[in-house]
Amino acid sequence: MKTTLIRSRAALVVLFALASAMPPSHAQQATQPPAQAAAPAVVQGTAPASKPQEPAAAQQLVATPNAATSANVVGAPVAAPSAPEASADSSRSARSLTTGLHELSPWTMFMNADILVKAVMIGLALASLATWTILIAKSIEFSVLRRQVRGGLRKVSGAKSLAEAQLALGSSRNLLASLLQAAIAELRLSQGIHNEAGIKERAASVFTEITRAEARRVRIGMGLLATVGAISPFVGLFGTVWGIMNSFIGISKSQTTNLAVVAPGIAEALLATAVGLAAAIPAVIIYNHFSRVTKAYLELVGRASGVAGRLLSRDLDRNQVGIHSRAAE
């Protein structure tokens, strides 16, 4: 019995010595990473279980420093709360990226584009504005001209002479009136000349000059339409090439291929091509439309020139008949 008590007291002394020696060692372990500090705690927590002969008080003494040590070990890591902060930062960056993509409107891309790309897009926009202006102006012009020529042809359809046709037209100023005036002027200038072929030839020459002048007048603006339709895609492509060059320069400076960095510059560059196509396609369509309208109108002009020539021929024939009748008398 005495031997057992002596052994128990000796074990208690050893345990107290161990307990007094443990905190400095755990303080050193707290400076190590959490994975390395947790291992001794597990070993120390399981060590008293392998000694069932020790008293309960000794086990409590052993468990008390282990609990303190585990608390110190758990509280040691400082970098653990950084994971939620990193996730919050990533979510905020994702939201800002989404907002930036939503704000990538054509106006924003135009405002953020290079100065040369802006100049290209402004020039193309002005060319497109000129195209639509020509469409409106020439549509009104051709409508008025066709109505005047058709109305004049309808009025002189029953006329028998140049004077009667001019009287039927009245004071209207149109192409047919100009042709009739030219025929009457040629007759007046050719008084005393009995060569009908020469008079008709000279009148036909004047009619041709009037017809060509009218054709040149109605073709005003067609050259601009052809130019816009031909070069606008290439001008827009030039702006696109310049913008993509600047985008690649920005990529090389930032040393990143992130879509958020690459996409805006390329989108701004492609906007120039889109503006070029938007200016070229309507210009080509409008040019082809007015080519057909001009051809139809010049056919009406040819009809008017033919009417004036026939009236002149009738007047010449009447004069010739009058001359022959007077000569017979």
Coordinates of C-alpha atoms in Angstrom, one line a residue:
M1 CA 0.0 0.0 0.0
K2 CA 2.8 2.4 0.9
T3 CA 4.6 1.5 -2.3
T4 CA 1.5 2.4 -4.3
L5 CA 1.1 5.8 -2.6
I6 CA 4.8 6.5 -3.2
R7 CA 4.4 5.7 -6.9
S8 CA 1.3 7.8 -7.1
R9 CA 3.0 10.8 -5.5
A10 CA 6.0 10.3 -7.8
A11 CA 3.6 10.3 -10.8
L12 CA 2.0 13.4 -9.6
V13 CA 5.3 15.2 -9.3
V14 CA 6.3 14.1 -12.8
L15 CA 3.0 15.3 -14.2
F16 CA 3.3 18.7 -12.4
A17 CA 6.8 19.0 -13.9
L18 CA 5.5 18.2 -17.3
A19 CA 2.6 20.7 -16.9
S20 CA 5.0 23.5 -15.9
A21 CA 7.2 22.7 -18.9
M22 CA 4.4 22.5 -21.5
P23 CA 3.4 26.2 -22.1
P24 CA 6.7 27.5 -23.4
S25 CA 6.8 24.6 -25.9
H26 CA 3.3 25.4 -27.1
A27 CA 4.1 29.1 -27.3
Q28 CA 6.8 28.2 -29.7
Q29 CA 4.5 25.9 -31.6
A30 CA 1.9 28.7 -32.0
T31 CA 4.3 30.5 -34.3
Q32 CA 4.4 27.6 -36.7
P33 CA 1.7 26.9 -39.4
P34 CA -1.6 25.5 -38.1
A35 CA -1.1 22.1 -39.7
Q36 CA 2.2 21.6 -37.8
A37 CA 0.8 23.0 -34.4
A38 CA -2.3 20.8 -34.5
A39 CA -0.3 17.6 -34.6
P40 CA 1.3 17.8 -31.0
A41 CA -2.1 18.7 -29.6
V42 CA -3.6 15.6 -30.9
V43 CA -0.7 13.5 -29.6
Q44 CA -0.9 15.2 -26.2
G45 CA -4.7 14.7 -26.0
T46 CA -4.3 11.0 -26.7
A47 CA -1.3 10.4 -24.5
P48 CA -3.2 10.4 -21.1
A49 CA -5.7 7.8 -22.4
S50 CA -2.8 5.2 -22.6
K51 CA -2.3 5.5 -18.8
P52 CA -5.4 4.2 -17.0
Q53 CA -3.6 3.8 -13.7
E54 CA -3.1 7.5 -13.2
P55 CA -5.6 9.3 -10.9
A56 CA -8.4 11.5 -12.2
A57 CA -6.8 14.6 -10.7
A58 CA -3.7 13.9 -12.8
Q59 CA -5.8 13.5 -15.9
Q60 CA -7.5 16.8 -15.2
L61 CA -4.1 18.5 -14.7
V62 CA -3.0 17.0 -18.0
A63 CA -6.2 18.0 -19.8
T64 CA -6.1 21.6 -18.6
P65 CA -2.8 22.6 -20.3
N66 CA -4.0 20.7 -23.4
A67 CA -7.2 22.8 -23.6
A68 CA -5.2 26.0 -23.2
T69 CA -2.8 24.9 -25.8
S70 CA -5.6 24.0 -28.2
A71 CA -7.1 27.4 -27.7
N72 CA -3.8 29.0 -28.4
V73 CA -3.3 26.8 -31.5
V74 CA -6.8 27.6 -32.8
G75 CA -6.4 31.3 -32.3
A76 CA -2.9 31.4 -33.9
P77 CA -3.7 31.5 -37.6
V78 CA -4.4 35.0 -38.9
A79 CA -4.8 34.4 -42.6
A80 CA -7.9 32.3 -42.3
P81 CA -10.5 35.1 -42.5
S82 CA -8.9 36.3 -45.9
A83 CA -10.9 33.6 -47.9
P84 CA -14.3 35.3 -47.4
E85 CA -12.7 38.7 -48.2
A86 CA -11.2 37.2 -51.4
S87 CA -14.6 35.8 -52.5
A88 CA -16.2 39.2 -51.8
D89 CA -13.6 41.0 -53.9
S90 CA -14.0 38.5 -56.7
S91 CA -17.8 39.0 -56.7
R92 CA -17.4 42.8 -56.7
S93 CA -15.0 42.6 -59.6
A94 CA -17.4 40.3 -61.5
R95 CA -20.3 42.8 -60.9
S96 CA -18.1 45.7 -62.1
L97 CA -17.1 43.7 -65.2
T98 CA -20.8 42.9 -65.9
T99 CA -21.7 46.6 -65.5
G100 CA -18.9 47.6 -67.8
L101 CA -20.1 45.2 -70.5
H102 CA -23.6 46.5 -70.2
E103 CA -22.3 50.0 -70.6
L104 CA -20.5 49.1 -73.8
S105 CA -23.0 51.0 -76.0
P106 CA -22.2 52.5 -79.5
W107 CA -22.1 56.0 -78.0
T108 CA -19.7 54.9 -75.3
M109 CA -17.5 53.1 -77.8
F110 CA -17.4 56.2 -80.0
M111 CA -16.5 58.4 -77.1
N112 CA -13.7 56.0 -76.0
A113 CA -12.3 55.5 -79.5
D114 CA -9.0 57.0 -80.8
I115 CA -9.1 60.5 -82.3
L116 CA -8.4 59.1 -85.8
V117 CA -11.2 56.5 -85.5
K118 CA -13.5 59.2 -84.3
A119 CA -12.6 61.3 -87.3
V120 CA -13.3 58.4 -89.7
M121 CA -16.7 57.7 -88.1
I122 CA -17.7 61.4 -88.2
G123 CA -16.7 61.6 -91.9
L124 CA -18.8 58.5 -92.6
A125 CA -21.7 59.9 -90.7
L126 CA -21.6 63.1 -92.8
A127 CA -21.4 61.1 -96.0
S128 CA -24.4 59.1 -94.9
L129 CA -26.2 62.4 -94.1
A130 CA -25.4 63.7 -97.6
T131 CA -26.7 60.4 -99.1
W132 CA -30.1 60.8 -97.4
T133 CA -30.3 64.5 -98.3
I134 CA -29.7 63.6 -102.0
L135 CA -32.4 61.0 -101.8
I136 CA -35.0 63.5 -100.5
A137 CA -33.9 66.3 -102.8
K138 CA -33.7 64.3 -106.0
S139 CA -36.9 62.5 -105.3
I140 CA -38.7 65.8 -105.1
E141 CA -36.9 67.1 -108.2
F142 CA -37.7 64.1 -110.4
S143 CA -41.3 64.1 -109.2
V144 CA -41.7 67.8 -110.3
L145 CA -39.8 67.3 -113.6
R146 CA -41.8 64.3 -114.7
R147 CA -45.0 66.0 -113.9
Q148 CA -44.1 69.1 -115.9
V149 CA -42.9 67.1 -119.0
R150 CA -45.9 64.8 -119.0
G151 CA -48.3 67.7 -118.5
G152 CA -46.6 69.6 -121.4
L153 CA -46.7 66.6 -123.7
R154 CA -50.4 66.2 -122.9
K155 CA -51.1 69.8 -123.7
V156 CA -49.4 69.9 -127.1
S157 CA -50.5 66.5 -128.2
G158 CA -53.2 68.1 -130.5
A159 CA -51.1 71.2 -131.6
K160 CA -50.5 71.5 -135.4
S161 CA -47.7 74.2 -135.3
L162 CA -45.1 75.6 -133.1
A163 CA -47.1 78.7 -132.4
E164 CA -50.1 76.7 -131.4
A165 CA -48.1 74.4 -129.1
Q166 CA -46.5 77.4 -127.5
L167 CA -49.9 79.0 -126.9
A168 CA -51.1 75.7 -125.4
L169 CA -48.2 75.7 -122.9
G170 CA -48.8 79.3 -121.9
S171 CA -46.3 80.8 -119.5
S172 CA -45.1 77.6 -118.1
R173 CA -41.3 77.2 -117.9
N174 CA -40.3 73.6 -118.5
L175 CA -38.2 71.5 -120.8
L176 CA -40.7 71.3 -123.6
A177 CA -41.2 75.1 -123.6
S178 CA -37.4 75.5 -124.0
L179 CA -37.4 73.1 -127.0
L180 CA -40.3 74.9 -128.7
Q181 CA -38.6 78.3 -128.1
A182 CA -35.4 76.9 -129.6
A183 CA -37.3 75.7 -132.7
I184 CA -39.1 79.0 -133.2
A185 CA -35.8 80.9 -132.8
E186 CA -34.1 78.8 -135.4
L187 CA -37.0 79.4 -137.8
R188 CA -36.7 83.1 -137.2
L189 CA -33.0 83.1 -137.8
S190 CA -33.3 81.0 -140.9
Q191 CA -35.8 83.3 -142.7
G192 CA -35.0 83.6 -146.4
I193 CA -33.2 80.2 -146.4
H194 CA -35.1 77.6 -148.4
N195 CA -33.0 74.6 -147.4
E196 CA -35.2 72.6 -145.0
A197 CA -32.6 70.0 -144.3
G198 CA -30.2 72.6 -143.0
I199 CA -32.8 74.1 -140.7
K200 CA -33.8 70.7 -139.3
E201 CA -30.1 69.8 -138.8
R202 CA -29.4 73.1 -136.9
A203 CA -32.6 72.7 -134.8
A204 CA -31.7 69.0 -134.0
S205 CA -28.3 70.3 -132.8
V206 CA -29.9 72.7 -130.5
F207 CA -32.3 70.1 -129.2
T208 CA -29.3 67.8 -128.5
E209 CA -27.6 70.5 -126.5
I210 CA -30.7 71.2 -124.4
T211 CA -31.2 67.4 -123.8
R212 CA -27.5 67.0 -122.7
A213 CA -27.7 70.0 -120.4
E214 CA -30.9 68.6 -118.9
A215 CA -29.2 65.2 -118.4
R216 CA -26.2 66.8 -116.7
R217 CA -28.5 68.8 -114.4
V218 CA -30.5 65.8 -113.3
R219 CA -27.3 63.8 -112.6
I220 CA -26.0 66.3 -110.1
G221 CA -25.4 64.4 -106.8
M222 CA -25.1 61.0 -108.5
G223 CA -21.3 61.2 -108.5
L224 CA -21.3 61.7 -104.7
L225 CA -23.6 58.7 -104.2
A226 CA -21.2 56.6 -106.3
T227 CA -18.2 57.8 -104.4
V228 CA -19.8 57.2 -101.0
G229 CA -21.0 53.7 -102.0
A230 CA -17.5 52.8 -103.4
I231 CA -15.1 54.1 -100.7
S232 CA -17.1 54.0 -97.5
P233 CA -16.4 50.3 -96.7
F234 CA -12.7 50.9 -97.2
V235 CA -12.7 54.1 -95.1
G236 CA -14.4 52.2 -92.3
L237 CA -11.9 49.3 -92.7
F238 CA -9.1 51.8 -92.3
G239 CA -10.6 53.0 -89.0
T240 CA -11.0 49.3 -87.9
V241 CA -7.4 48.5 -88.7
W242 CA -6.2 51.5 -86.8
G243 CA -8.3 50.8 -83.8
I244 CA -7.2 47.1 -83.6
M245 CA -3.6 48.2 -83.8
N246 CA -4.1 50.5 -80.8
S247 CA -5.9 47.6 -79.0
F248 CA -2.9 45.3 -79.5
I249 CA -0.6 48.0 -78.4
G250 CA -2.7 48.4 -75.2
I251 CA -2.6 44.6 -74.7
S252 CA 1.2 44.6 -75.0
K253 CA 1.5 47.4 -72.5
S254 CA -0.9 45.8 -69.9
Q255 CA 0.6 42.3 -70.6
T256 CA -2.8 40.7 -70.3
T257 CA -5.3 39.0 -72.6
N258 CA -8.3 39.4 -70.3
L259 CA -11.5 39.8 -72.2
A260 CA -12.4 42.9 -70.2
V261 CA -9.2 44.6 -71.5
V262 CA -9.3 43.3 -75.1
A263 CA -13.0 43.5 -75.9
P264 CA -13.7 47.3 -75.7
G265 CA -10.8 48.3 -78.0
I266 CA -11.8 45.7 -80.6
A267 CA -15.5 46.7 -80.4
E268 CA -14.6 50.4 -80.9
A269 CA -12.5 49.4 -83.9
L270 CA -15.3 47.3 -85.4
L271 CA -17.8 50.1 -84.9
A272 CA -15.9 52.0 -87.7
T273 CA -16.6 49.2 -90.2
A274 CA -20.2 49.1 -89.1
V275 CA -20.6 52.8 -89.8
G276 CA -18.8 52.5 -93.1
L277 CA -21.2 49.7 -94.2
A278 CA -24.2 51.8 -92.9
A279 CA -23.1 54.6 -95.2
A280 CA -22.2 52.5 -98.2
I281 CA -25.2 50.2 -98.5
P282 CA -27.9 52.9 -98.7
A283 CA -25.6 55.0 -101.1
V284 CA -25.4 52.0 -103.6
I285 CA -29.1 51.3 -103.4
I286 CA -30.0 55.0 -103.9
Y287 CA -27.6 55.3 -106.7
N288 CA -29.1 52.4 -108.6
H289 CA -32.6 53.7 -108.0
F290 CA -31.8 57.2 -109.4
S291 CA -30.0 55.6 -112.3
R292 CA -33.2 53.9 -113.3
V293 CA -35.3 57.1 -112.6
T294 CA -32.8 59.2 -114.7
K295 CA -33.1 56.9 -117.6
A296 CA -36.9 57.0 -117.5
Y297 CA -36.8 60.8 -117.3
L298 CA -34.4 61.1 -120.2
E299 CA -36.8 59.0 -122.3
L300 CA -39.4 61.6 -121.6
V301 CA -37.0 64.3 -122.6
G302 CA -36.4 62.4 -125.9
R303 CA -40.1 62.3 -126.5
A304 CA -40.4 66.1 -125.9
S305 CA -37.5 66.7 -128.3
G306 CA -39.2 64.5 -130.9
V307 CA -42.5 66.5 -130.5
A308 CA -40.6 69.8 -131.0
G309 CA -38.8 68.4 -134.1
R310 CA -42.1 67.2 -135.7
L311 CA -43.8 70.5 -135.1
L312 CA -40.8 72.3 -136.7
S313 CA -41.0 69.9 -139.7
R314 CA -44.7 70.6 -140.2
D315 CA -44.1 74.4 -140.1
L316 CA -41.3 74.0 -142.7
D317 CA -43.6 71.9 -144.9
R318 CA -46.4 74.5 -144.7
N319 CA -44.0 77.3 -145.5
Q320 CA -42.7 75.3 -148.5
V321 CA -46.3 74.7 -149.7
G322 CA -47.1 78.4 -149.3
I323 CA -44.0 79.3 -151.3
H324 CA -44.9 76.9 -154.1
S325 CA -48.5 78.1 -154.1
R326 CA -47.4 81.7 -154.4
A327 CA -45.0 80.9 -157.1
A328 CA -47.7 79.1 -159.0
E329 CA -49.9 82.2 -158.8

